[in-house]
Amino acid sequence: MVDESPSVGRYQVPSDILVSGWENKKHGFKEESRTSAAITLSTGETKLVLYFQPFSLAISVKGVAALQINSRNLLNFEHRRHKQADDPAGYWEESWMGHTDSKPKGPEAISLDLVFPGFQHVYGIPERATSLSLRSTNGAAPYGEPYRLYNLDVFEYLDDHPFGLYGSIPVMLAHKKGLTVGVFWLNAAEMFVDVVKTRSEVGTQWIAESGIVDLFVFTGGSAPAVLSSYARVAGTTALPQLFSLGYHQCRWNYKDEADVKMVDSGFDTHEIPYDVLWLDIEHTNGKRYLTWDSSLFPRPVEMQEDLASRGRQMVTIVDPHVKRDSSYYIFSEAETAGHFVKNKHGSDFDGWCWPGSSSYLDVTSPAVRDWWAQQFTLDKYKGSTKHLYIWNDMNEPSVFNGPEITMQKDNLHYGNVEHRDNHNLFGIYYHMGTAEGLKLRGSRVDLENGDRPFVLSRAFFSGTQRVGPIWTGDNAAQWSHLKVSVPMLLTLGLTGLPYSGADVGGFFGNPDAELMTRWYQVGIYYPFFRGHAHLETQRREPWLFGEDTTARIRTAIRGRYTLLPYIYTLFRFANTSGLPILRPLWYEFPDNEDVFAVEEEFMVGSAMLVKPIVAPGVSSVDVTLPAGARWYDALSGAVLPARTRSQRVQVTLDAIPVYYRGGSIVPLRERPRRSSVAQAADPYTLVVALDDKGEASGSLYVDDGRSFAFQQGRYLHRDFTFKSLKLTSTVRLESGVPNGTLTVPTTIERVVFLGLPSLKRGYKALIGGKHAVQLETGPLTMLAPHHENAVVLRKPGLPVTYDWQVEIVAL
Ligand code: NOJ
């Protein structure tokens, strides 16, 4: 539905927010029947009944009711009108806390109702610190107001609250036994979504302040199918550089070069791996981004090269507000070129942010983004090196003296578009421009084989996954914030943006040793894993909480590095098919109604289940291990029974409960190293966790971890299967991506079997049909050497690159 006549000039989200070409892949609908009241159409397993009066659509999949559009007749829009003397107050101007919004086009709101019949659970519409399965909005405060989608810099946000935060993705999934459906309303204005649950359905009403109804419905049937369809429109996760999946150490602020050196060497002294050290706003010359405070950072190039000599990278912060200072080259160039957002009178908008009086690059303009991208080449960004990556903060945009700490809605952008229309796109466009800058830099450094960009953003929209990761902003050092980080990240994964994380330790406040320990133990599973802290907090590098805590955090972070092959492989699937990294239990067990609202546990891919501990003093916890699978404790290797109800397990401060799901093969790298780069030549371990039939499967994806060469097939993707006591490695072929051609000179040094029946005389392995090696009973991991629940094949010397078969034979 696009417009009315006479035209009010309704805003449409530009096509570069979506991937190009998706609209050429249309499937036609077949007309099944027609009456004077309705037409019935079908495509594949989806059936659609279109009622003429009042207009409504009823969609079903395989005969199961999936979605009703406008069944409540709430599709409504404010039509174009001329000013009348008796118009209600607020039609043509609104005032709020000293701010006046001139509304030159008058009211433009548009709404519609979407009802999910037979469903009890809906998920999505981030970002907010709330439950995974969205609650009704007609409850007690604060759940008595609709969910809002309006990117804002929210100071000290509360957990368990429906309030909208820094980013917006207008995507909702509904799930019931046998069916998942998804909807995506592409609209970038302020939006509200009401959710009302009854016993028989979830009813939702959506209202946007302006724009059009541009609704996508995904009827794939399962969550992976819905997410792949959404990804065909909004894109998949850009494959990150491998280093960026390691641990990031951040703080507002690492003060100077000596501080950087001290923190960096602290990791080595305490034998804790990490990959990236971050500098916040204080590193700049008076919050002029892309400059350095030369008294604190006199030798930024040498500093970065020193880190790089140990395989480490640096990130600096670059915010979208530009200090209004004519001696600052970014400001003067942008001002001269007319690159700033305008106020309603057409002059450069002037708002307040960290540097004081600031203007904001109008990144909604492709030309401004091009110019912005050019600022990141090594000759332009003085003091930068190819080891430096970028953090975009405050890009909601945050304006300290603006309404709700953002820009006036009647500010003007490229094409004379009002800010009210494209507010939620400011963040992604800024993020895009910066990422393009790093791509450009990469191609200048190495024309053939430039680096993939790494740019972290705070604000986001549909499509941000194609650009880079986000984090959940300014959380607090409280147990409840650790807890809510899980549903927040799960929701992002379900709305196509899996590369995300929460500040480990909590941004505001001072975590004690126990909170710090538990946060790292969960944080190692965040797709983006960074410790960060507010300027006024106590220092909290991992070794500052006493020896026992240092040891526990070391174990946790090393665990992240052990898992990198598995995590990187999951990212490859996110990259090819839009699949999430962290997954709610229902995603993996879609028929198990008991887990539809579970957010106290999560899956990492399909092979691991993690139970965070989110309270102090815990010595035992209830764990739900869904039926239909076999589960192995990831430390001891012991089998746990799957039960419909939860079971109590004992825990210590040393670890949180984590399980391998039977039927999985998980690739690991077990040698402790100082960074991901230092692991590059290390051999792999395969954990083969058998299901009830004695079978398992999994895969391993490898490439240079750095460049775009994988897009030309310079990668290796192997499938592993265990069946009838034979473990085989075969090449993985996927339609739509070039076949892999990379040779990797590494081997598999250990294969660990969980769930092989214990035999008195044990087993031997026949490698390639001849060479026999005796298997040993032993521990799953050296972290729990006393538990001898695994059967281990040591030093089989299996090449990662080629096909092979290992047969397990009883002695
Ligand atoms: C707000 C960001 O959310 C936070 O992470 C950062 O440290 C401060 N801005 C200062 O740049």
PDB file of N, CA, C and O and ligand atoms in Angstrom, residues 252 280-281 317 319 354 391 393-394 458 471 473-474 503 507 530 532-533, ligand 1:
ATOM      1  N   TRP A 252      36.293   2.655  29.151  1.00  0.00           N
ATOM      2  CA  TRP A 252      36.259   4.104  28.965  1.00  0.00           C
ATOM      3  C   TRP A 252      37.057   4.679  30.127  1.00  0.00           C
ATOM      4  O   TRP A 252      36.504   4.827  31.189  1.00  0.00           O
ATOM      5  N   ASP A 280      38.367   4.356  23.931  1.00  0.00           N
ATOM      6  CA  ASP A 280      37.113   5.116  23.954  1.00  0.00           C
ATOM      7  C   ASP A 280      37.410   6.598  23.645  1.00  0.00           C
ATOM      8  O   ASP A 280      38.534   6.961  23.294  1.00  0.00           O
ATOM      9  N   ILE A 281      36.401   7.463  23.829  1.00  0.00           N
ATOM     10  CA  ILE A 281      36.472   8.854  23.336  1.00  0.00           C
ATOM     11  C   ILE A 281      37.642   9.691  23.852  1.00  0.00           C
ATOM     12  O   ILE A 281      38.029  10.660  23.204  1.00  0.00           O
ATOM     13  N   ILE A 317      37.163   4.530  18.850  1.00  0.00           N
ATOM     14  CA  ILE A 317      35.770   4.960  18.738  1.00  0.00           C
ATOM     15  C   ILE A 317      35.663   6.140  17.773  1.00  0.00           C
ATOM     16  O   ILE A 317      36.533   7.011  17.748  1.00  0.00           O
ATOM     17  N   ASP A 319      32.423   8.611  16.564  1.00  0.00           N
ATOM     18  CA  ASP A 319      31.000   8.917  16.723  1.00  0.00           C
ATOM     19  C   ASP A 319      30.514   9.857  15.604  1.00  0.00           C
ATOM     20  O   ASP A 319      31.315  10.572  15.012  1.00  0.00           O
ATOM     21  N   TRP A 354      29.238  14.934  23.088  1.00  0.00           N
ATOM     22  CA  TRP A 354      30.502  14.949  23.858  1.00  0.00           C
ATOM     23  C   TRP A 354      31.373  16.172  23.587  1.00  0.00           C
ATOM     24  O   TRP A 354      31.902  16.761  24.524  1.00  0.00           O
ATOM     25  N   TRP A 391      34.759   1.591  16.110  1.00  0.00           N
ATOM     26  CA  TRP A 391      33.575   1.459  16.969  1.00  0.00           C
ATOM     27  C   TRP A 391      32.707   2.697  16.740  1.00  0.00           C
ATOM     28  O   TRP A 391      33.149   3.818  16.992  1.00  0.00           O
ATOM     29  N   ASP A 393      29.579   4.651  18.002  1.00  0.00           N
ATOM     30  CA  ASP A 393      28.708   4.773  19.175  1.00  0.00           C
ATOM     31  C   ASP A 393      27.761   5.962  18.922  1.00  0.00           C
ATOM     32  O   ASP A 393      27.932   6.706  17.948  1.00  0.00           O
ATOM     33  N   MET A 394      26.765   6.152  19.751  1.00  0.00           N
ATOM     34  CA  MET A 394      25.931   7.366  19.771  1.00  0.00           C
ATOM     35  C   MET A 394      25.209   7.611  18.438  1.00  0.00           C
ATOM     36  O   MET A 394      24.824   8.736  18.134  1.00  0.00           O
ATOM     37  N   ARG A 458      26.194   0.802  17.833  1.00  0.00           N
ATOM     38  CA  ARG A 458      25.196   0.709  18.905  1.00  0.00           C
ATOM     39  C   ARG A 458      23.792   0.735  18.329  1.00  0.00           C
ATOM     40  O   ARG A 458      22.940  -0.052  18.714  1.00  0.00           O
ATOM     41  N   TRP A 471      26.312  -4.068  19.964  1.00  0.00           N
ATOM     42  CA  TRP A 471      26.263  -4.503  21.368  1.00  0.00           C
ATOM     43  C   TRP A 471      25.089  -3.825  22.038  1.00  0.00           C
ATOM     44  O   TRP A 471      24.516  -2.880  21.488  1.00  0.00           O
ATOM     45  N   GLY A 473      24.634  -1.906  24.485  1.00  0.00           N
ATOM     46  CA  GLY A 473      24.726  -0.596  25.109  1.00  0.00           C
ATOM     47  C   GLY A 473      25.010  -0.627  26.604  1.00  0.00           C
ATOM     48  O   GLY A 473      25.614  -1.578  27.121  1.00  0.00           O
ATOM     49  N   ASP A 474      24.551   0.420  27.264  1.00  0.00           N
ATOM     50  CA  ASP A 474      24.986   0.682  28.639  1.00  0.00           C
ATOM     51  C   ASP A 474      24.180  -0.089  29.672  1.00  0.00           C
ATOM     52  O   ASP A 474      23.304   0.460  30.352  1.00  0.00           O
ATOM     53  N   ASP A 503      27.970  -5.895  27.194  1.00  0.00           N
ATOM     54  CA  ASP A 503      29.213  -5.579  27.906  1.00  0.00           C
ATOM     55  C   ASP A 503      29.403  -6.564  29.060  1.00  0.00           C
ATOM     56  O   ASP A 503      28.587  -6.609  29.989  1.00  0.00           O
ATOM     57  N   PHE A 507      28.290  -2.258  32.257  1.00  0.00           N
ATOM     58  CA  PHE A 507      28.953  -0.980  31.984  1.00  0.00           C
ATOM     59  C   PHE A 507      28.994  -0.081  33.216  1.00  0.00           C
ATOM     60  O   PHE A 507      30.044   0.371  33.660  1.00  0.00           O
ATOM     61  N   ARG A 530      33.017  -8.930  24.580  1.00  0.00           N
ATOM     62  CA  ARG A 530      33.848  -7.787  24.975  1.00  0.00           C
ATOM     63  C   ARG A 530      33.574  -7.399  26.412  1.00  0.00           C
ATOM     64  O   ARG A 530      32.422  -7.278  26.835  1.00  0.00           O
ATOM     65  N   HIS A 532      33.725  -4.326  29.045  1.00  0.00           N
ATOM     66  CA  HIS A 532      33.741  -2.859  28.930  1.00  0.00           C
ATOM     67  C   HIS A 532      33.246  -2.262  30.238  1.00  0.00           C
ATOM     68  O   HIS A 532      32.527  -2.910  30.992  1.00  0.00           O
ATOM     69  N   ALA A 533      33.640  -1.003  30.510  1.00  0.00           N
ATOM     70  CA  ALA A 533      33.263  -0.367  31.774  1.00  0.00           C
ATOM     71  C   ALA A 533      33.224   1.145  31.638  1.00  0.00           C
ATOM     72  O   ALA A 533      33.959   1.724  30.830  1.00  0.00           O
TER      73      ALA A 533
HETATM   74  C1  NOJ B   1      28.198   5.441  25.389  1.00  0.00           C
HETATM   75  C2  NOJ B   1      28.530   4.018  25.070  1.00  0.00           C
HETATM   76  O1  NOJ B   1      27.383   3.215  25.157  1.00  0.00           O
HETATM   77  C3  NOJ B   1      29.628   3.542  25.999  1.00  0.00           C
HETATM   78  O2  NOJ B   1      29.936   2.211  25.706  1.00  0.00           O
HETATM   79  C4  NOJ B   1      30.855   4.443  25.851  1.00  0.00           C
HETATM   80  O3  NOJ B   1      31.832   4.026  26.749  1.00  0.00           O
HETATM   81  C5  NOJ B   1      30.455   5.876  26.125  1.00  0.00           C
HETATM   82  N1  NOJ B   1      29.386   6.260  25.271  1.00  0.00           N
HETATM   83  C6  NOJ B   1      31.649   6.830  25.925  1.00  0.00           C
HETATM   84  O4  NOJ B   1      32.066   6.801  24.617  1.00  0.00           O
END
